[in-house]
Amino acid sequence: MGTQERSRITVVGGDITEQRVDAIVNAANSSLLGGGGVDGAVHRKGGKAILEECRALRASRYGGGLPVGRAVATTAGLLPARWVIHTVGPVYSATEDRSALLASCYTESLRVAAELGAESVAFPAISTGVYRWPMRDAARITAEALHTAPVRVPLIRVVLFDDAALAAFRDAFDPS
Protein backbone atom coordinates (compact mmCIF):
# COMPACT_ATOMS: atom_id res chain seq x y z
CA MET A 1 0.00 0.00 0.00
CA GLY A 2 2.83 2.37 -0.68
CA THR A 3 3.58 4.79 2.14
CA GLN A 4 1.09 3.37 4.61
CA GLU A 5 2.72 2.25 7.86
CA ARG A 6 2.61 -1.31 9.13
CA SER A 7 0.11 -2.17 11.80
CA ARG A 8 1.39 -2.73 15.31
CA ILE A 9 0.54 -6.32 16.17
CA THR A 10 0.59 -7.74 19.68
CA VAL A 11 -0.11 -11.28 20.87
CA VAL A 12 -1.59 -11.53 24.37
CA GLY A 13 -3.34 -13.97 26.67
CA GLY A 14 -6.82 -13.16 27.89
CA ASP A 15 -10.53 -13.09 27.20
CA ILE A 16 -11.39 -11.46 23.88
CA THR A 17 -14.76 -10.29 25.22
CA GLU A 18 -12.92 -8.06 27.73
CA GLN A 19 -10.70 -6.29 25.19
CA ARG A 20 -11.07 -2.51 25.08
CA VAL A 21 -10.66 -2.03 21.33
CA ASP A 22 -12.77 -0.51 18.58
CA ALA A 23 -13.64 -3.90 17.09
CA ILE A 24 -13.65 -7.44 18.44
CA VAL A 25 -13.58 -10.22 15.87
CA ASN A 26 -15.99 -13.07 16.53
CA ALA A 27 -15.18 -16.57 15.30
CA ALA A 28 -18.80 -17.06 14.27
CA ASN A 29 -20.68 -19.88 12.64
CA SER A 30 -22.44 -19.19 9.36
CA SER A 31 -25.85 -18.80 11.04
CA LEU A 32 -24.59 -15.67 12.88
CA LEU A 33 -26.98 -16.64 15.67
CA GLY A 34 -24.46 -17.73 18.31
CA GLY A 35 -22.79 -20.99 19.15
CA GLY A 36 -20.00 -22.27 21.36
CA GLY A 37 -16.51 -21.05 22.15
CA VAL A 38 -15.74 -17.44 21.21
CA ASP A 39 -19.07 -17.11 19.38
CA GLY A 40 -21.09 -18.13 22.45
CA ALA A 41 -19.07 -15.86 24.73
CA VAL A 42 -19.50 -12.85 22.41
CA HIS A 43 -23.25 -13.35 22.22
CA ARG A 44 -23.65 -14.03 25.98
CA LYS A 45 -21.55 -11.09 27.16
CA GLY A 46 -22.58 -8.72 24.36
CA GLY A 47 -26.28 -9.15 25.00
CA LYS A 48 -29.36 -9.15 22.83
CA ALA A 49 -28.38 -6.16 20.64
CA ILE A 50 -25.78 -8.31 18.82
CA LEU A 51 -28.25 -11.13 18.23
CA GLU A 52 -30.90 -8.69 16.99
CA GLU A 53 -28.49 -7.22 14.41
CA CYS A 54 -27.39 -10.71 13.37
CA ARG A 55 -31.03 -11.72 12.86
CA ALA A 56 -31.53 -8.60 10.71
CA LEU A 57 -28.48 -9.55 8.61
CA ARG A 58 -29.90 -13.05 8.14
CA ALA A 59 -33.25 -11.55 7.10
CA SER A 60 -31.58 -9.30 4.52
CA ARG A 61 -28.16 -9.87 2.96
CA TYR A 62 -27.25 -13.24 4.46
CA GLY A 63 -30.39 -15.36 4.24
CA GLY A 64 -28.28 -18.46 3.61
CA GLY A 65 -25.78 -17.52 6.30
CA LEU A 66 -22.44 -15.75 6.18
CA PRO A 67 -20.05 -17.54 3.79
CA VAL A 68 -16.78 -18.99 5.08
CA GLY A 69 -13.95 -16.46 4.86
CA ARG A 70 -16.23 -13.42 4.77
CA ALA A 71 -16.83 -10.82 7.50
CA VAL A 72 -19.64 -8.52 8.57
CA ALA A 73 -20.00 -6.04 11.46
CA THR A 74 -22.65 -5.46 14.09
CA THR A 75 -22.84 -3.43 17.26
CA ALA A 76 -20.80 -4.71 20.20
CA GLY A 77 -23.77 -4.41 22.55
CA LEU A 78 -22.54 -4.61 26.14
CA LEU A 79 -18.94 -5.46 25.19
CA PRO A 80 -16.20 -2.84 25.77
CA ALA A 81 -15.84 -2.29 22.01
CA ARG A 82 -17.73 -0.33 19.39
CA TRP A 83 -18.27 -3.19 16.95
CA VAL A 84 -18.16 -6.95 16.60
CA ILE A 85 -16.86 -8.22 13.29
CA HIS A 86 -18.23 -11.69 12.66
CA THR A 87 -16.22 -14.02 10.44
CA VAL A 88 -16.75 -17.68 9.64
CA GLY A 89 -13.64 -19.82 9.68
CA PRO A 90 -13.26 -23.03 7.73
CA VAL A 91 -13.45 -26.48 9.30
CA TYR A 92 -9.99 -28.07 9.15
CA SER A 93 -9.49 -30.79 6.55
CA ALA A 94 -6.44 -33.05 6.29
CA THR A 95 -7.33 -33.77 2.65
CA GLU A 96 -8.19 -30.28 1.32
CA ASP A 97 -6.11 -27.12 1.70
CA ARG A 98 -8.43 -24.51 3.18
CA SER A 99 -5.68 -22.19 4.41
CA ALA A 100 -6.69 -19.40 1.97
CA LEU A 101 -10.16 -19.38 3.55
CA LEU A 102 -8.65 -19.09 7.03
CA ALA A 103 -6.38 -16.25 5.89
CA SER A 104 -9.40 -14.56 4.32
CA CYS A 105 -11.12 -14.43 7.72
CA TYR A 106 -8.33 -12.16 8.93
CA THR A 107 -7.97 -10.00 5.82
CA GLU A 108 -11.73 -9.58 5.36
CA SER A 109 -12.11 -8.66 9.04
CA LEU A 110 -9.38 -6.03 8.65
CA ARG A 111 -11.12 -4.69 5.55
CA VAL A 112 -14.39 -4.33 7.48
CA ALA A 113 -12.56 -2.75 10.44
CA ALA A 114 -10.92 -0.19 8.16
CA GLU A 115 -14.25 0.61 6.48
CA LEU A 116 -15.72 1.26 9.94
CA GLY A 117 -12.82 3.53 10.82
CA ALA A 118 -11.59 1.24 13.60
CA GLU A 119 -8.19 2.16 15.02
CA SER A 120 -7.85 -1.10 16.99
CA VAL A 121 -9.06 -4.66 16.49
CA ALA A 122 -8.79 -7.85 18.56
CA PHE A 123 -8.72 -11.29 16.94
CA PRO A 124 -9.19 -14.75 18.44
CA ALA A 125 -7.56 -17.91 17.07
CA ILE A 126 -10.14 -18.54 14.34
CA SER A 127 -11.05 -22.17 13.51
CA THR A 128 -8.87 -23.68 16.27
CA GLY A 129 -11.72 -24.77 18.55
CA VAL A 130 -14.55 -27.00 17.36
CA TYR A 131 -13.35 -26.53 13.75
CA ARG A 132 -10.17 -28.41 14.79
CA TRP A 133 -7.53 -26.39 12.92
CA PRO A 134 -4.08 -27.36 14.31
CA MET A 135 -2.92 -24.50 16.54
CA ARG A 136 0.61 -24.04 15.17
CA ASP A 137 -0.60 -24.10 11.56
CA ALA A 138 -3.40 -21.63 12.37
CA ALA A 139 -0.86 -19.37 14.08
CA ARG A 140 1.41 -19.45 11.02
CA ILE A 141 -1.48 -18.63 8.66
CA THR A 142 -2.70 -15.86 10.95
CA ALA A 143 0.73 -14.24 11.19
CA GLU A 144 1.21 -14.34 7.43
CA ALA A 145 -2.29 -12.98 6.75
CA LEU A 146 -2.00 -10.10 9.22
CA HIS A 147 1.53 -9.14 8.13
CA THR A 148 0.65 -9.12 4.42
CA ALA A 149 -2.93 -7.80 4.52
CA PRO A 150 -3.53 -5.05 1.95
CA VAL A 151 -5.57 -3.07 4.51
CA ARG A 152 -4.04 -1.76 7.73
CA VAL A 153 -5.51 -0.97 11.11
CA PRO A 154 -3.13 0.85 13.49
CA LEU A 155 -3.41 -1.64 16.38
CA ILE A 156 -4.05 -5.36 15.98
CA ARG A 157 -4.23 -7.56 19.05
CA VAL A 158 -4.39 -11.36 18.81
CA VAL A 159 -5.98 -12.64 22.02
CA LEU A 160 -5.45 -16.26 23.06
CA PHE A 161 -7.45 -17.93 25.79
CA ASP A 162 -4.96 -20.56 26.95
CA ASP A 163 -1.21 -20.96 27.41
CA ALA A 164 -0.71 -23.49 24.59
CA ALA A 165 -2.39 -21.22 22.05
CA LEU A 166 -0.50 -18.21 23.38
CA ALA A 167 2.83 -20.03 22.98
CA ALA A 168 2.02 -21.17 19.43
CA PHE A 169 0.97 -17.69 18.32
CA ARG A 170 3.92 -15.98 19.99
CA ASP A 171 6.25 -18.39 18.14
CA ALA A 172 4.54 -17.64 14.83
CA PHE A 173 4.62 -13.86 15.27
CA ASP A 174 8.14 -13.69 16.70
CA PRO A 175 10.01 -16.76 15.41
CA SER A 176 13.43 -15.51 16.53
mmCIF file of C-alpha atoms in Angstrom:
data_model
loop_
_atom_site.group_PDB
_atom_site.id
_atom_site.type_symbol
_atom_site.label_atom_id
_atom_site.label_comp_id
_atom_site.label_asym_id
_atom_site.label_seq_id
_atom_site.Cartn_x
_atom_site.Cartn_y
_atom_site.Cartn_z
ATOM 1 C CA MET A 1 0.000 0.000 0.000
ATOM 2 C CA GLY A 2 2.830 2.373 -0.679
ATOM 3 C CA THR A 3 3.582 4.787 2.141
ATOM 4 C CA GLN A 4 1.089 3.372 4.610
ATOM 5 C CA GLU A 5 2.715 2.250 7.857
ATOM 6 C CA ARG A 6 2.605 -1.313 9.127
ATOM 7 C CA SER A 7 0.108 -2.166 11.803
ATOM 8 C CA ARG A 8 1.387 -2.725 15.313
ATOM 9 C CA ILE A 9 0.536 -6.321 16.169
ATOM 10 C CA THR A 10 0.591 -7.739 19.679
ATOM 11 C CA VAL A 11 -0.108 -11.282 20.874
ATOM 12 C CA VAL A 12 -1.592 -11.527 24.370
ATOM 13 C CA GLY A 13 -3.338 -13.966 26.666
ATOM 14 C CA GLY A 14 -6.820 -13.158 27.886
ATOM 15 C CA ASP A 15 -10.529 -13.085 27.200
ATOM 16 C CA ILE A 16 -11.393 -11.462 23.880
ATOM 17 C CA THR A 17 -14.757 -10.288 25.224
ATOM 18 C CA GLU A 18 -12.922 -8.061 27.730
ATOM 19 C CA GLN A 19 -10.704 -6.288 25.185
ATOM 20 C CA ARG A 20 -11.075 -2.507 25.082
ATOM 21 C CA VAL A 21 -10.662 -2.026 21.334
ATOM 22 C CA ASP A 22 -12.767 -0.508 18.585
ATOM 23 C CA ALA A 23 -13.640 -3.905 17.089
ATOM 24 C CA ILE A 24 -13.654 -7.444 18.435
ATOM 25 C CA VAL A 25 -13.585 -10.221 15.866
ATOM 26 C CA ASN A 26 -15.990 -13.066 16.535
ATOM 27 C CA ALA A 27 -15.184 -16.568 15.300
ATOM 28 C CA ALA A 28 -18.802 -17.061 14.275
ATOM 29 C CA ASN A 29 -20.675 -19.877 12.637
ATOM 30 C CA SER A 30 -22.440 -19.192 9.362
ATOM 31 C CA SER A 31 -25.847 -18.799 11.036
ATOM 32 C CA LEU A 32 -24.592 -15.670 12.875
ATOM 33 C CA LEU A 33 -26.976 -16.643 15.674
ATOM 34 C CA GLY A 34 -24.464 -17.730 18.311
ATOM 35 C CA GLY A 35 -22.793 -20.986 19.146
ATOM 36 C CA GLY A 36 -20.005 -22.272 21.363
ATOM 37 C CA GLY A 37 -16.511 -21.047 22.145
ATOM 38 C CA VAL A 38 -15.742 -17.440 21.212
ATOM 39 C CA ASP A 39 -19.075 -17.109 19.384
ATOM 40 C CA GLY A 40 -21.086 -18.135 22.446
ATOM 41 C CA ALA A 41 -19.068 -15.858 24.730
ATOM 42 C CA VAL A 42 -19.496 -12.853 22.413
ATOM 43 C CA HIS A 43 -23.250 -13.350 22.222
ATOM 44 C CA ARG A 44 -23.648 -14.031 25.977
ATOM 45 C CA LYS A 45 -21.547 -11.095 27.158
ATOM 46 C CA GLY A 46 -22.580 -8.720 24.362
ATOM 47 C CA GLY A 47 -26.282 -9.147 25.000
ATOM 48 C CA LYS A 48 -29.360 -9.154 22.829
ATOM 49 C CA ALA A 49 -28.383 -6.165 20.641
ATOM 50 C CA ILE A 50 -25.783 -8.307 18.819
ATOM 51 C CA LEU A 51 -28.252 -11.135 18.232
ATOM 52 C CA GLU A 52 -30.897 -8.688 16.989
ATOM 53 C CA GLU A 53 -28.492 -7.220 14.407
ATOM 54 C CA CYS A 54 -27.387 -10.710 13.367
ATOM 55 C CA ARG A 55 -31.026 -11.718 12.858
ATOM 56 C CA ALA A 56 -31.530 -8.603 10.711
ATOM 57 C CA LEU A 57 -28.484 -9.550 8.610
ATOM 58 C CA ARG A 58 -29.903 -13.051 8.138
ATOM 59 C CA ALA A 59 -33.252 -11.554 7.099
ATOM 60 C CA SER A 60 -31.580 -9.297 4.525
ATOM 61 C CA ARG A 61 -28.158 -9.871 2.955
ATOM 62 C CA TYR A 62 -27.255 -13.242 4.462
ATOM 63 C CA GLY A 63 -30.385 -15.363 4.244
ATOM 64 C CA GLY A 64 -28.280 -18.461 3.609
ATOM 65 C CA GLY A 65 -25.780 -17.521 6.296
ATOM 66 C CA LEU A 66 -22.437 -15.752 6.181
ATOM 67 C CA PRO A 67 -20.055 -17.541 3.788
ATOM 68 C CA VAL A 68 -16.776 -18.990 5.080
ATOM 69 C CA GLY A 69 -13.945 -16.459 4.862
ATOM 70 C CA ARG A 70 -16.231 -13.422 4.770
ATOM 71 C CA ALA A 71 -16.830 -10.824 7.501
ATOM 72 C CA VAL A 72 -19.644 -8.520 8.567
ATOM 73 C CA ALA A 73 -20.000 -6.043 11.456
ATOM 74 C CA THR A 74 -22.647 -5.457 14.092
ATOM 75 C CA THR A 75 -22.840 -3.426 17.258
ATOM 76 C CA ALA A 76 -20.803 -4.712 20.200
ATOM 77 C CA GLY A 77 -23.767 -4.412 22.549
ATOM 78 C CA LEU A 78 -22.541 -4.610 26.140
ATOM 79 C CA LEU A 79 -18.941 -5.459 25.189
ATOM 80 C CA PRO A 80 -16.201 -2.841 25.767
ATOM 81 C CA ALA A 81 -15.838 -2.291 22.013
ATOM 82 C CA ARG A 82 -17.735 -0.331 19.387
ATOM 83 C CA TRP A 83 -18.273 -3.190 16.952
ATOM 84 C CA VAL A 84 -18.160 -6.954 16.604
ATOM 85 C CA ILE A 85 -16.857 -8.221 13.289
ATOM 86 C CA HIS A 86 -18.232 -11.690 12.656
ATOM 87 C CA THR A 87 -16.217 -14.021 10.439
ATOM 88 C CA VAL A 88 -16.747 -17.681 9.639
ATOM 89 C CA GLY A 89 -13.644 -19.825 9.678
ATOM 90 C CA PRO A 90 -13.260 -23.028 7.728
ATOM 91 C CA VAL A 91 -13.452 -26.478 9.296
ATOM 92 C CA TYR A 92 -9.993 -28.068 9.146
ATOM 93 C CA SER A 93 -9.487 -30.791 6.554
ATOM 94 C CA ALA A 94 -6.441 -33.046 6.294
ATOM 95 C CA THR A 95 -7.326 -33.771 2.649
ATOM 96 C CA GLU A 96 -8.189 -30.281 1.323
ATOM 97 C CA ASP A 97 -6.115 -27.119 1.701
ATOM 98 C CA ARG A 98 -8.430 -24.507 3.180
ATOM 99 C CA SER A 99 -5.683 -22.186 4.407
ATOM 100 C CA ALA A 100 -6.691 -19.403 1.973
ATOM 101 C CA LEU A 101 -10.160 -19.382 3.550
ATOM 102 C CA LEU A 102 -8.651 -19.092 7.031
ATOM 103 C CA ALA A 103 -6.377 -16.253 5.889
ATOM 104 C CA SER A 104 -9.402 -14.556 4.319
ATOM 105 C CA CYS A 105 -11.124 -14.427 7.716
ATOM 106 C CA TYR A 106 -8.325 -12.155 8.932
ATOM 107 C CA THR A 107 -7.968 -9.999 5.816
ATOM 108 C CA GLU A 108 -11.727 -9.576 5.360
ATOM 109 C CA SER A 109 -12.111 -8.659 9.037
ATOM 110 C CA LEU A 110 -9.382 -6.030 8.652
ATOM 111 C CA ARG A 111 -11.121 -4.685 5.550
ATOM 112 C CA VAL A 112 -14.394 -4.327 7.484
ATOM 113 C CA ALA A 113 -12.560 -2.750 10.439
ATOM 114 C CA ALA A 114 -10.917 -0.192 8.157
ATOM 115 C CA GLU A 115 -14.252 0.610 6.483
ATOM 116 C CA LEU A 116 -15.724 1.259 9.937
ATOM 117 C CA GLY A 117 -12.819 3.530 10.819
ATOM 118 C CA ALA A 118 -11.589 1.244 13.602
ATOM 119 C CA GLU A 119 -8.191 2.159 15.017
ATOM 120 C CA SER A 120 -7.850 -1.103 16.988
ATOM 121 C CA VAL A 121 -9.061 -4.661 16.487
ATOM 122 C CA ALA A 122 -8.787 -7.851 18.560
ATOM 123 C CA PHE A 123 -8.721 -11.291 16.942
ATOM 124 C CA PRO A 124 -9.195 -14.754 18.442
ATOM 125 C CA ALA A 125 -7.555 -17.912 17.075
ATOM 126 C CA ILE A 126 -10.136 -18.544 14.343
ATOM 127 C CA SER A 127 -11.047 -22.169 13.513
ATOM 128 C CA THR A 128 -8.871 -23.675 16.269
ATOM 129 C CA GLY A 129 -11.722 -24.774 18.551
ATOM 130 C CA VAL A 130 -14.545 -27.002 17.357
ATOM 131 C CA TYR A 131 -13.352 -26.531 13.747
ATOM 132 C CA ARG A 132 -10.168 -28.414 14.793
ATOM 133 C CA TRP A 133 -7.528 -26.387 12.921
ATOM 134 C CA PRO A 134 -4.085 -27.364 14.313
ATOM 135 C CA MET A 135 -2.920 -24.505 16.542
ATOM 136 C CA ARG A 136 0.614 -24.041 15.167
ATOM 137 C CA ASP A 137 -0.597 -24.097 11.559
ATOM 138 C CA ALA A 138 -3.397 -21.628 12.369
ATOM 139 C CA ALA A 139 -0.863 -19.368 14.083
ATOM 140 C CA ARG A 140 1.413 -19.450 11.018
ATOM 141 C CA ILE A 141 -1.477 -18.632 8.657
ATOM 142 C CA THR A 142 -2.700 -15.857 10.954
ATOM 143 C CA ALA A 143 0.734 -14.239 11.195
ATOM 144 C CA GLU A 144 1.208 -14.337 7.432
ATOM 145 C CA ALA A 145 -2.294 -12.977 6.752
ATOM 146 C CA LEU A 146 -1.999 -10.103 9.217
ATOM 147 C CA HIS A 147 1.526 -9.136 8.134
ATOM 148 C CA THR A 148 0.649 -9.121 4.424
ATOM 149 C CA ALA A 149 -2.934 -7.805 4.515
ATOM 150 C CA PRO A 150 -3.533 -5.046 1.950
ATOM 151 C CA VAL A 151 -5.569 -3.069 4.510
ATOM 152 C CA ARG A 152 -4.043 -1.761 7.728
ATOM 153 C CA VAL A 153 -5.508 -0.966 11.113
ATOM 154 C CA PRO A 154 -3.128 0.854 13.494
ATOM 155 C CA LEU A 155 -3.405 -1.640 16.379
ATOM 156 C CA ILE A 156 -4.053 -5.356 15.978
ATOM 157 C CA ARG A 157 -4.228 -7.563 19.053
ATOM 158 C CA VAL A 158 -4.389 -11.359 18.809
ATOM 159 C CA VAL A 159 -5.975 -12.635 22.019
ATOM 160 C CA LEU A 160 -5.454 -16.255 23.064
ATOM 161 C CA PHE A 161 -7.449 -17.929 25.789
ATOM 162 C CA ASP A 162 -4.961 -20.559 26.952
ATOM 163 C CA ASP A 163 -1.214 -20.961 27.414
ATOM 164 C CA ALA A 164 -0.709 -23.493 24.593
ATOM 165 C CA ALA A 165 -2.395 -21.221 22.053
ATOM 166 C CA LEU A 166 -0.504 -18.211 23.377
ATOM 167 C CA ALA A 167 2.834 -20.029 22.980
ATOM 168 C CA ALA A 168 2.016 -21.174 19.429
ATOM 169 C CA PHE A 169 0.972 -17.687 18.324
ATOM 170 C CA ARG A 170 3.923 -15.979 19.988
ATOM 171 C CA ASP A 171 6.249 -18.386 18.145
ATOM 172 C CA ALA A 172 4.536 -17.636 14.832
ATOM 173 C CA PHE A 173 4.620 -13.858 15.269
ATOM 174 C CA ASP A 174 8.142 -13.693 16.701
ATOM 175 C CA PRO A 175 10.007 -16.759 15.406
ATOM 176 C CA SER A 176 13.434 -15.510 16.525
#
